[in-house]
Short mmCIF file of C-alpha atoms (C1' of nucleotides) in Angstrom, two decimals:
data_model
loop_
_atom_site.label_atom_id
_atom_site.label_comp_id
_atom_site.label_asym_id
_atom_site.label_seq_id
_atom_site.Cartn_x
_atom_site.Cartn_y
_atom_site.Cartn_z
CA MET A 1 79.39 5.01 -12.86
CA SER A 2 80.42 0.74 -12.03
CA GLU A 3 79.57 0.08 -15.80
CA THR A 4 83.45 1.70 -16.28
CA THR A 5 84.98 0.24 -13.91
CA HIS A 6 83.59 -3.33 -14.16
CA LYS A 7 82.99 -3.06 -18.05
CA GLN A 8 85.49 -5.89 -18.60
CA THR A 9 84.54 -7.81 -16.55
CA PRO A 10 81.06 -10.23 -17.52
CA GLU A 11 82.85 -10.01 -20.55
CA THR A 12 86.39 -11.95 -19.47
CA ARG A 13 84.15 -14.60 -18.15
CA GLU A 14 82.36 -15.20 -20.98
CA ARG A 15 85.97 -15.01 -23.78
CA ILE A 16 87.67 -17.55 -20.76
CA LEU A 17 84.43 -20.17 -21.70
CA ASP A 18 83.90 -19.20 -25.32
CA ALA A 19 88.49 -19.71 -25.71
CA ALA A 20 87.83 -22.88 -23.00
CA GLU A 21 85.13 -25.05 -24.96
CA GLY A 22 87.29 -24.39 -28.29
CA LEU A 23 90.21 -25.76 -27.03
CA PHE A 24 88.54 -28.96 -25.28
CA MET A 25 86.91 -29.89 -28.50
CA ALA A 26 89.69 -29.67 -30.34
CA HIS A 27 92.39 -31.26 -27.92
CA GLY A 28 90.86 -32.58 -25.20
CA PHE A 29 90.18 -31.49 -21.22
CA GLU A 30 94.04 -32.75 -20.52
CA ALA A 31 96.08 -31.55 -23.46
CA THR A 32 94.22 -28.07 -22.76
CA SER A 33 96.24 -25.89 -20.70
CA MET A 34 95.55 -23.18 -18.49
CA ARG A 35 97.96 -21.17 -20.75
CA MET A 36 96.63 -22.25 -23.73
CA ILE A 37 93.11 -20.65 -22.68
CA THR A 38 94.22 -17.68 -21.40
CA GLY A 39 96.42 -17.08 -24.10
CA MET A 40 93.24 -17.19 -26.76
CA ALA A 41 90.89 -15.34 -24.88
CA HIS A 42 93.43 -12.78 -24.11
CA VAL A 43 93.20 -12.97 -20.16
CA ASN A 44 96.15 -12.82 -17.69
CA LEU A 45 96.16 -15.99 -16.50
CA ALA A 46 95.29 -16.17 -12.47
CA ALA A 47 92.09 -14.62 -14.26
CA VAL A 48 91.12 -18.47 -15.16
CA ASN A 49 91.14 -19.20 -11.13
CA TYR A 50 90.18 -15.89 -10.05
CA HIS A 51 86.54 -15.98 -11.85
CA PHE A 52 86.74 -20.28 -11.60
CA GLY A 53 88.62 -21.20 -9.08
CA THR A 54 90.69 -24.67 -10.15
CA LYS A 55 90.99 -25.81 -13.68
CA ASP A 56 87.83 -29.17 -12.68
CA ALA A 57 85.47 -25.96 -12.11
CA LEU A 58 85.88 -24.10 -15.57
CA ILE A 59 85.28 -27.37 -16.98
CA HIS A 60 82.17 -27.88 -15.42
CA GLU A 61 81.15 -24.35 -16.10
CA VAL A 62 81.49 -24.74 -19.70
CA PHE A 63 79.16 -27.87 -19.97
CA ARG A 64 76.44 -26.24 -17.35
CA ARG A 65 76.12 -22.73 -19.65
CA ARG A 66 75.23 -24.89 -22.99
CA LEU A 67 73.25 -27.77 -20.84
CA ARG A 68 71.16 -25.60 -18.91
CA ASP A 69 69.59 -24.21 -22.29
CA LEU A 70 69.87 -27.70 -24.02
CA ASN A 71 68.01 -29.70 -21.89
CA ARG A 72 65.46 -26.65 -21.07
CA ARG A 73 64.49 -26.62 -24.86
CA ARG A 74 64.12 -30.12 -24.90
CA LEU A 75 61.75 -30.16 -22.27
CA ALA A 76 60.09 -27.84 -24.12
CA ALA A 77 59.81 -29.63 -26.91
CA LEU A 78 58.05 -32.25 -25.86
CA SER A 79 55.96 -30.99 -23.26
CA ALA A 80 54.61 -29.36 -26.35
CA GLU A 81 54.16 -32.88 -27.83
CA GLU A 82 52.36 -34.22 -24.46
CA VAL A 83 49.98 -30.90 -24.65
CA ALA A 84 49.47 -32.18 -28.94
CA ALA A 85 48.56 -35.35 -27.73
CA GLY A 86 46.63 -33.82 -25.22
CA GLY A 87 46.59 -36.87 -22.59
CA ALA A 88 47.37 -40.28 -24.96
CA PRO A 89 51.00 -40.93 -25.18
CA VAL A 90 53.48 -39.40 -27.98
CA LYS A 91 53.92 -40.74 -30.70
CA PRO A 92 57.42 -42.01 -30.90
CA SER A 93 58.85 -40.62 -34.10
CA ARG A 94 57.31 -37.01 -31.83
CA ILE A 95 59.73 -37.94 -28.98
CA VAL A 96 62.85 -39.02 -30.56
CA GLU A 97 62.14 -35.85 -33.02
CA ALA A 98 61.91 -33.57 -29.52
CA PHE A 99 64.96 -34.62 -28.41
CA PHE A 100 67.36 -35.09 -31.16
CA GLY A 101 65.33 -32.46 -33.14
CA VAL A 102 66.38 -29.71 -30.24
CA SER A 103 70.26 -31.68 -30.33
CA ILE A 104 71.07 -31.30 -33.64
CA GLU A 105 69.39 -27.69 -34.32
CA MET A 106 72.27 -26.94 -31.43
CA ALA A 107 74.66 -28.32 -33.75
CA SER A 108 73.85 -26.35 -36.34
CA ASP A 109 74.24 -23.01 -34.36
CA THR A 110 77.80 -21.80 -36.05
CA GLN A 111 77.43 -18.44 -35.09
CA HIS A 112 77.07 -18.97 -31.12
CA GLY A 113 79.55 -22.03 -30.74
CA GLY A 114 76.13 -24.23 -30.72
CA ALA A 115 78.15 -26.64 -32.99
CA THR A 116 81.23 -26.89 -31.08
CA PHE A 117 79.77 -27.31 -27.78
CA MET A 118 78.06 -30.47 -29.43
CA ARG A 119 80.58 -31.94 -31.03
CA LEU A 120 82.68 -31.59 -27.38
CA LEU A 121 79.75 -33.39 -25.66
CA GLY A 122 79.53 -36.22 -28.07
CA ARG A 123 82.78 -36.83 -27.36
CA THR A 124 82.00 -35.99 -23.28
CA TYR A 125 79.15 -38.82 -22.91
CA THR A 126 82.76 -41.43 -23.28
CA GLU A 127 84.88 -39.49 -21.65
CA PRO A 128 86.93 -41.67 -19.37
CA ASN A 129 87.12 -39.09 -16.39
CA GLU A 130 85.08 -40.09 -13.44
CA PHE A 131 84.17 -36.52 -12.58
CA VAL A 132 83.15 -35.19 -15.69
CA ARG A 133 80.71 -37.87 -16.06
CA LYS A 134 78.87 -37.57 -12.82
CA PHE A 135 78.21 -33.81 -13.04
CA LEU A 136 76.47 -34.97 -16.95
CA ALA A 137 74.46 -37.37 -15.39
CA GLU A 138 73.57 -35.29 -12.78
CA GLU A 139 72.75 -32.80 -15.48
CA TYR A 140 70.83 -35.16 -17.41
CA ALA A 141 68.84 -36.89 -14.54
CA GLU A 142 65.31 -34.92 -15.49
CA VAL A 143 65.59 -35.46 -19.20
CA VAL A 144 66.47 -38.94 -19.31
CA ASP A 145 63.44 -39.69 -17.03
CA ARG A 146 61.28 -37.67 -18.69
CA PHE A 147 61.92 -38.87 -21.92
CA MET A 148 61.80 -42.17 -21.22
CA GLY A 149 59.22 -42.22 -19.50
CA ALA A 150 57.08 -40.71 -22.07
CA LEU A 151 58.54 -43.44 -24.21
CA TYR A 152 57.77 -45.87 -21.92
CA ARG A 153 54.20 -44.49 -22.11
CA ALA A 154 54.29 -44.66 -25.75
CA LEU A 155 55.80 -48.39 -26.57
CA PRO A 156 53.70 -50.44 -23.60
CA ASP A 157 54.60 -53.11 -24.37
CA VAL A 158 58.01 -53.39 -25.33
CA PRO A 159 60.50 -53.98 -22.02
CA ARG A 160 62.19 -51.18 -20.93
CA GLU A 161 65.15 -52.41 -21.31
CA GLU A 162 64.78 -52.86 -24.58
CA ILE A 163 63.85 -49.41 -25.28
CA LEU A 164 66.66 -48.19 -23.11
CA TRP A 165 69.12 -49.94 -24.97
CA ARG A 166 67.65 -48.34 -28.51
CA PHE A 167 67.76 -45.32 -26.66
CA HIS A 168 71.46 -45.84 -26.12
CA PHE A 169 72.11 -46.38 -29.59
CA MET A 170 70.25 -43.43 -30.81
CA MET A 171 72.72 -41.14 -28.74
CA GLY A 172 75.82 -43.33 -30.25
CA ALA A 173 74.50 -42.77 -33.97
CA MET A 174 73.50 -39.21 -33.20
CA SER A 175 77.06 -38.43 -30.93
CA TYR A 176 78.95 -39.71 -34.08
CA ALA A 177 77.45 -37.91 -36.54
CA ILE A 178 78.00 -34.77 -34.80
CA ALA A 179 81.17 -35.05 -32.95
CA GLY A 180 83.07 -37.97 -35.07
CA THR A 181 82.57 -36.43 -39.01
CA ASP A 182 86.68 -36.21 -38.91
CA ALA A 183 86.98 -39.89 -38.74
CA LEU A 184 84.21 -40.39 -41.56
CA GLN A 185 86.10 -38.01 -43.92
CA LEU A 186 89.89 -39.60 -42.99
CA PHE A 187 87.75 -43.37 -43.82
CA ALA A 188 86.28 -42.67 -47.02
CA GLY A 189 87.31 -39.27 -48.57
CA GLU A 190 84.92 -36.59 -49.29
CA PHE A 191 81.87 -35.73 -46.93
CA ASP A 192 80.73 -32.58 -48.34
CA ASP A 193 76.99 -32.00 -47.33
CA LYS A 194 77.13 -30.91 -44.21
CA ASP A 195 73.79 -29.57 -44.28
CA PRO A 196 72.34 -30.07 -41.02
CA ALA A 197 68.61 -30.19 -42.61
CA ARG A 198 69.79 -32.76 -44.39
CA LEU A 199 72.05 -34.69 -41.74
CA MET A 200 68.64 -34.47 -39.61
CA GLU A 201 66.83 -36.09 -42.35
CA ARG A 202 69.47 -38.60 -42.51
CA LEU A 203 69.52 -39.36 -38.86
CA MET A 204 66.35 -39.30 -38.34
CA SER A 205 65.28 -41.97 -40.67
CA PHE A 206 68.59 -44.16 -39.98
CA LEU A 207 66.72 -43.89 -35.86
CA LEU A 208 63.43 -44.34 -36.66
CA GLY A 209 63.87 -47.30 -38.20
CA GLY A 210 66.00 -48.25 -35.74
CA LEU A 211 63.76 -47.88 -32.70
CA ARG A 212 61.12 -49.77 -34.76
CA ALA A 213 63.08 -52.99 -36.04
CA PRO A 214 61.71 -56.16 -34.47
CA LEU A 215 63.06 -56.85 -31.43
CA PRO A 216 65.45 -59.57 -31.09
CA ALA A 217 65.05 -63.02 -31.18
CA THR A 218 65.26 -63.62 -27.53
CA THR A 219 63.59 -60.29 -26.05
CA ALA A 220 60.77 -61.56 -27.93
CA GLN A 221 60.52 -64.89 -26.63
CA HIS A 222 60.78 -64.06 -23.38
CA MET A 223 57.09 -62.21 -23.91
CA GLU A 224 56.12 -64.99 -25.56
CA SER A 225 56.95 -67.62 -22.23
CA ARG A 226 55.38 -64.14 -20.10
CA ARG A 227 52.12 -63.89 -21.60
CA ASN A 228 51.42 -67.20 -21.79
CA ALA A 229 52.10 -68.12 -18.21
CA ALA A 230 49.47 -64.85 -17.57
CA MET B 1 121.36 -70.45 -23.55
CA SER B 2 119.94 -66.72 -24.42
CA GLU B 3 116.70 -67.98 -23.45
CA THR B 4 118.21 -67.31 -20.15
CA THR B 5 119.29 -64.02 -20.51
CA HIS B 6 116.41 -62.42 -23.59
CA LYS B 7 114.04 -64.70 -21.03
CA GLN B 8 112.07 -61.92 -19.82
CA THR B 9 112.40 -59.88 -22.75
CA PRO B 10 108.88 -60.52 -24.85
CA GLU B 11 107.01 -60.59 -21.62
CA THR B 12 108.25 -57.12 -20.62
CA ARG B 13 107.16 -55.23 -24.17
CA GLU B 14 103.62 -57.55 -24.25
CA ARG B 15 103.58 -55.89 -19.90
CA ILE B 16 103.56 -52.52 -21.03
CA LEU B 17 101.76 -53.07 -23.83
CA ASP B 18 98.72 -54.69 -22.11
CA ALA B 19 99.69 -51.90 -18.88
CA ALA B 20 98.85 -49.18 -20.94
CA GLU B 21 96.10 -50.95 -22.98
CA GLY B 22 94.90 -50.81 -19.72
CA LEU B 23 95.21 -47.15 -18.54
CA PHE B 24 94.80 -45.12 -21.78
CA MET B 25 91.29 -46.74 -21.90
CA ALA B 26 90.59 -46.00 -17.83
CA HIS B 27 92.04 -42.60 -18.12
CA GLY B 28 92.73 -41.80 -21.69
CA PHE B 29 95.87 -41.11 -23.66
CA GLU B 30 96.84 -37.63 -21.87
CA ALA B 31 95.90 -38.42 -18.25
CA THR B 32 98.18 -41.89 -18.44
CA SER B 33 101.82 -41.17 -17.83
CA MET B 34 104.78 -43.63 -18.29
CA ARG B 35 104.55 -43.69 -14.52
CA MET B 36 101.51 -44.93 -14.17
CA ILE B 37 102.56 -47.72 -16.88
CA THR B 38 105.36 -48.62 -15.71
CA GLY B 39 104.15 -49.16 -12.53
CA MET B 40 101.24 -51.35 -13.62
CA ALA B 41 103.80 -53.52 -16.21
CA HIS B 42 106.21 -53.88 -12.90
CA VAL B 43 108.92 -52.83 -15.55
CA ASN B 44 111.65 -49.61 -15.46
CA LEU B 45 110.41 -46.69 -16.27
CA ALA B 46 113.47 -46.22 -19.23
CA ALA B 47 112.35 -49.18 -20.85
CA VAL B 48 109.37 -47.50 -22.48
CA ASN B 49 111.71 -45.63 -24.09
CA TYR B 50 114.32 -48.60 -25.11
CA HIS B 51 111.36 -50.71 -26.91
CA PHE B 52 109.17 -47.82 -28.07
CA GLY B 53 110.78 -44.78 -28.32
CA THR B 54 108.04 -42.54 -27.32
CA LYS B 55 105.41 -42.58 -26.06
CA ASP B 56 103.00 -41.83 -29.10
CA ALA B 57 104.87 -44.63 -30.72
CA LEU B 58 103.75 -46.66 -27.82
CA ILE B 59 99.88 -45.28 -28.62
CA HIS B 60 100.36 -46.35 -31.81
CA GLU B 61 101.81 -49.68 -31.27
CA VAL B 62 99.04 -50.27 -28.23
CA PHE B 63 96.57 -50.05 -31.46
CA ARG B 64 98.96 -51.90 -34.27
CA ARG B 65 99.03 -54.76 -32.68
CA ARG B 66 95.47 -55.41 -32.11
CA LEU B 67 93.53 -53.97 -34.83
CA ARG B 68 95.74 -55.89 -36.89
CA ASP B 69 94.29 -59.12 -35.96
CA LEU B 70 90.62 -57.23 -35.50
CA ASN B 71 90.66 -56.04 -39.20
CA ARG B 72 91.99 -59.36 -40.24
CA ARG B 73 89.32 -61.03 -39.39
CA ARG B 74 86.68 -58.56 -40.56
CA LEU B 75 87.94 -59.23 -44.23
CA ALA B 76 88.20 -63.17 -43.85
CA ALA B 77 84.17 -62.74 -42.33
CA LEU B 78 83.16 -60.97 -45.38
CA SER B 79 85.13 -63.11 -48.32
CA ALA B 80 83.39 -66.01 -46.67
CA GLU B 81 80.44 -64.55 -47.14
CA GLU B 82 81.55 -63.49 -50.93
CA VAL B 83 82.59 -67.16 -51.47
CA ALA B 84 78.91 -68.34 -50.08
CA ALA B 85 77.16 -66.07 -52.74
CA GLY B 86 78.92 -67.07 -55.31
CA GLY B 87 79.50 -64.13 -57.22
CA ALA B 88 76.20 -62.67 -56.59
CA PRO B 89 76.33 -59.34 -54.67
CA VAL B 90 75.68 -60.40 -50.45
CA LYS B 91 73.19 -59.31 -48.87
CA PRO B 92 72.83 -55.74 -46.95
CA SER B 93 72.22 -58.36 -43.47
CA ARG B 94 75.58 -60.20 -44.27
CA ILE B 95 77.52 -57.39 -44.67
CA VAL B 96 76.70 -55.75 -41.34
CA GLU B 97 77.14 -58.68 -39.69
CA ALA B 98 80.55 -59.87 -40.73
CA PHE B 99 81.53 -56.68 -39.61
CA PHE B 100 79.60 -56.02 -36.49
CA GLY B 101 79.85 -59.68 -35.61
CA VAL B 102 83.63 -59.38 -35.33
CA SER B 103 83.46 -56.46 -33.10
CA ILE B 104 81.27 -57.63 -30.28
CA GLU B 105 83.04 -60.92 -30.91
CA MET B 106 86.41 -59.06 -29.79
CA ALA B 107 84.33 -57.37 -27.25
CA SER B 108 83.67 -59.81 -25.36
CA ASP B 109 86.41 -61.52 -24.99
CA THR B 110 87.21 -60.73 -21.31
CA GLN B 111 90.39 -62.95 -21.09
CA HIS B 112 92.37 -61.53 -23.55
CA GLY B 113 92.34 -57.86 -23.30
CA GLY B 114 89.66 -57.42 -26.74
CA ALA B 115 87.13 -56.08 -24.75
CA THR B 116 89.04 -53.48 -22.84
CA PHE B 117 90.32 -52.57 -26.04
CA MET B 118 87.29 -52.56 -27.87
CA ARG B 119 86.51 -50.14 -25.06
CA LEU B 120 89.30 -48.07 -26.13
CA LEU B 121 88.91 -47.82 -29.71
CA GLY B 122 85.78 -46.58 -29.77
CA ARG B 123 86.42 -43.49 -27.67
CA THR B 124 89.45 -43.33 -29.93
CA TYR B 125 87.28 -42.71 -33.50
CA THR B 126 86.43 -39.41 -32.48
CA GLU B 127 89.89 -38.57 -30.76
CA PRO B 128 90.95 -35.09 -31.30
CA ASN B 129 94.39 -36.26 -31.32
CA GLU B 130 95.51 -35.89 -34.82
CA PHE B 131 98.24 -38.16 -34.94
CA VAL B 132 95.59 -41.24 -33.72
CA ARG B 133 93.25 -40.20 -36.69
CA LYS B 134 95.75 -40.82 -38.97
CA PHE B 135 96.98 -43.69 -37.88
CA LEU B 136 93.74 -44.87 -37.51
CA ALA B 137 92.51 -44.42 -41.12
CA GLU B 138 95.38 -46.00 -42.61
CA GLU B 139 95.02 -49.28 -40.51
CA TYR B 140 91.28 -48.52 -41.46
CA ALA B 141 92.11 -48.25 -45.54
CA GLU B 142 91.54 -51.72 -46.63
CA VAL B 143 88.52 -52.57 -44.16
CA VAL B 144 86.59 -49.35 -44.76
CA ASP B 145 87.53 -50.08 -49.17
CA ARG B 146 86.07 -53.41 -48.64
CA PHE B 147 83.10 -53.26 -47.05
CA MET B 148 81.93 -50.08 -49.09
CA GLY B 149 82.34 -51.86 -51.95
CA ALA B 150 80.50 -54.99 -50.68
CA LEU B 151 77.25 -52.19 -49.84
CA TYR B 152 77.41 -50.30 -53.30
CA ARG B 153 76.99 -53.67 -54.65
CA ALA B 154 74.64 -55.15 -52.36
CA LEU B 155 72.15 -51.77 -52.81
CA PRO B 156 73.07 -50.71 -55.93
CA ASP B 157 70.12 -48.26 -55.68
CA VAL B 158 70.98 -46.25 -52.72
CA PRO B 159 73.67 -43.35 -53.72
CA ARG B 160 76.61 -44.16 -52.28
CA GLU B 161 76.57 -41.02 -49.84
CA GLU B 162 73.01 -42.64 -48.24
CA ILE B 163 75.36 -45.54 -47.11
CA LEU B 164 78.15 -43.66 -46.10
CA TRP B 165 76.17 -41.75 -43.72
CA ARG B 166 74.01 -44.88 -42.41
CA PHE B 167 77.71 -46.80 -42.12
CA HIS B 168 78.58 -43.94 -40.01
CA PHE B 169 75.66 -44.17 -38.20
CA MET B 170 76.30 -47.69 -37.51
CA MET B 171 79.76 -47.27 -36.05
CA GLY B 172 78.64 -44.87 -33.61
CA ALA B 173 75.63 -46.75 -32.29
CA MET B 174 78.13 -50.01 -31.57
CA SER B 175 80.93 -47.82 -30.14
CA TYR B 176 78.60 -46.15 -27.61
CA ALA B 177 76.82 -49.66 -27.25
CA ILE B 178 80.53 -50.81 -26.14
CA ALA B 179 82.44 -47.79 -25.17
CA GLY B 180 79.82 -45.88 -23.00
CA THR B 181 77.87 -48.25 -21.55
CA ASP B 182 78.89 -46.10 -18.12
CA ALA B 183 77.34 -43.30 -19.44
CA LEU B 184 74.03 -44.99 -19.73
CA GLN B 185 74.38 -46.68 -16.58
CA LEU B 186 74.87 -42.80 -15.20
CA PHE B 187 71.67 -42.18 -17.05
CA ALA B 188 69.42 -44.84 -16.42
CA GLY B 189 70.29 -46.98 -13.36
CA GLU B 190 71.10 -50.01 -13.46
CA PHE B 191 72.06 -51.78 -17.04
CA ASP B 192 72.71 -55.23 -15.67
CA ASP B 193 72.13 -57.77 -18.94
CA LYS B 194 75.81 -57.28 -20.17
CA ASP B 195 75.68 -60.72 -22.04
CA PRO B 196 77.39 -59.81 -25.02
CA ALA B 197 74.74 -62.69 -27.40
CA ARG B 198 71.96 -60.43 -26.00
CA LEU B 199 73.93 -56.92 -26.99
CA MET B 200 74.99 -58.55 -30.39
CA GLU B 201 71.26 -59.79 -30.90
CA ARG B 202 69.84 -55.96 -29.94
CA LEU B 203 72.79 -54.38 -31.42
CA MET B 204 71.94 -56.05 -34.74
CA SER B 205 68.27 -55.85 -34.87
CA PHE B 206 68.40 -52.03 -34.37
CA LEU B 207 71.02 -51.60 -36.91
CA LEU B 208 69.33 -53.70 -39.58
CA GLY B 209 66.13 -51.41 -39.00
CA GLY B 210 68.16 -48.32 -39.68
CA LEU B 211 69.99 -49.62 -42.30
CA ARG B 212 66.49 -51.07 -44.23
CA ALA B 213 64.61 -47.80 -43.14
CA PRO B 214 63.27 -45.94 -45.50
CA LEU B 215 65.42 -42.92 -47.55
CA PRO B 216 65.04 -39.43 -46.09
CA ALA B 217 62.06 -37.57 -48.46
CA THR B 218 65.10 -35.25 -49.89
CA THR B 219 67.50 -37.76 -51.71
CA ALA B 220 64.30 -39.83 -52.88
CA GLN B 221 63.28 -36.63 -54.70
CA HIS B 222 66.69 -36.16 -56.04
CA MET B 223 66.60 -40.20 -56.83
CA GLU B 224 63.06 -39.14 -58.64
CA SER B 225 63.89 -36.58 -60.44
CA ARG B 226 67.62 -38.29 -61.90
CA ARG B 227 65.17 -41.21 -62.78
CA ASN B 228 62.69 -38.75 -64.87
CA ALA B 229 65.89 -37.52 -66.72
CA ALA B 230 67.80 -40.57 -67.61
"C1'" DG C 1 118.38 -55.12 -21.52
"C1'" DT C 2 118.27 -53.04 -17.31
"C1'" DC C 3 119.10 -49.85 -13.89
"C1'" DT C 4 119.61 -44.92 -11.22
"C1'" DA C 5 120.11 -40.19 -11.46
"C1'" DT C 6 118.81 -35.82 -13.84
"C1'" DA C 7 118.29 -32.81 -17.28
"C1'" DG C 8 114.44 -29.85 -19.04
"C1'" DA C 9 110.35 -28.33 -19.94
"C1'" DC C 10 105.62 -27.65 -18.63
"C1'" DG C 11 101.94 -27.54 -15.74
"C1'" DG C 12 98.52 -25.73 -11.78
"C1'" DA C 13 97.54 -22.92 -8.59
"C1'" DT C 14 98.68 -18.90 -5.15
"C1'" DA C 15 101.05 -14.62 -2.89
"C1'" DG C 16 101.11 -10.17 -2.85
"C1'" DA C 17 101.60 -5.74 -5.05
"C1'" DC C 18 98.47 -2.50 -7.98
"C1'" DG D 1 89.24 -7.64 -11.32
"C1'" DT D 2 93.82 -7.61 -12.64
"C1'" DC D 3 98.81 -8.16 -12.91
"C1'" DT D 4 103.80 -10.08 -12.29
"C1'" DA D 5 106.42 -13.72 -10.24
"C1'" DT D 6 107.02 -17.51 -8.97
"C1'" DC D 7 106.31 -21.91 -6.27
"C1'" DC D 8 106.68 -26.95 -6.41
"C1'" DG D 9 104.74 -31.01 -8.32
"C1'" DT D 10 105.01 -33.94 -13.08
"C1'" DC D 11 105.72 -34.91 -17.08
"C1'" DT D 12 108.77 -37.18 -21.35
"C1'" DA D 13 112.84 -38.30 -22.24
"C1'" DT D 14 117.77 -39.44 -21.93
"C1'" DA D 15 123.02 -40.43 -20.46
"C1'" DG D 16 125.37 -43.64 -18.42
"C1'" DA D 17 126.67 -47.33 -15.05
"C1'" DC D 18 125.99 -52.16 -15.11
#
DNA sequence: GTCTATAGACGGATAGAC
DNA sequence: GTCTATCCGTCTATAGAC
């Protein structure tokens, strides 16, 4: 049986990915060596190169594995809202909940590594490494397109650039909430309430408050002069 | 004259710090070697160790140099508001403006490296490196203490943990706005409007909207049951 | 204070036996 | 697919002349 011969094969690949994910999260890409990864995964050093080729390819695969699932779920959540709305624009709060709800959900999954990955991902949005940013952009292209489109339809009177900025702010708030809790622990001592349901509530209140905030004066003036010209 | 002998000395130190700051921002700490730094600063490799001892000490000094000024200005801005309020609690919007206004101000200074540093700092709040987080916490201790105290006084009915979380969200939104613009450029194509004054307006609208948002249902319930018990 | 030269450790990657 | 052994580059840090 080929089962006996290849029994360990798929498991080895996954063990490498799991170890790499955890170590990248804890120490960053550069500070994590292949030897640390293979040591934690209990596999041979050469196995990484056999399975993934290079360290960069391994990094790429760590992200691809999770992002595929994450973004598929985000798109499904948005589609469900669009179906429920039956042709009408989806409410902004629903759009935001679809995107960030799935994110927090994955960040709450401590059993299958989702929490580890989301902390890693939050930090990686601002990663200097060029090739990392490049494949992140590729993986996100469809999701950004769909969610931005939904927000533009939901808020036809708000300038698109304004929506883009606010989405950017929301991403930042969420990423810090997930990735940077250590930072605030150091700032403020205790931070014991890590219940994901409460985090989701707190984050959603904040995000929706920000999204619904009055537009800045300059933007409002621009819109005013446009309206008068028409 | 000792001027002749030591003429280059203070300049060398600053050149090293400037080069390190820019390279840390562009590539991260680990990916930036001493050789890259000395190459860009046009100084000898051994000069870094002579002036700073170790690479970690150099990293520390890159932050200390700017943070001292940044946080001094934040504290001054808050003090000015407290004086203006004359004993009464400072309005939450004024407190937020004091903190983030100074931040955006420094992020707008492209002449003296403030912009570079703020992008670096934004990324560093979630830095995995332990010793970096440690000295960040030390540098921020007084500022966090003063600003949190002001917010507690301004919002005596809001649970402190809630204020802490919202401040955390605000820090995330700001840091992404400054450090992660590249990320959203990749997400969304053009992002041409980088005028700091408009960024400040946009960010402030969003932050204040989030800060003033209705409290999450669970928190409100907790407060309700407390009030009934009293 | 500044330089050259180098020690000494560790990094990613690969060749080739099994 | 897995292993050992090793190449070769780069890293931080330092010794010691000037």
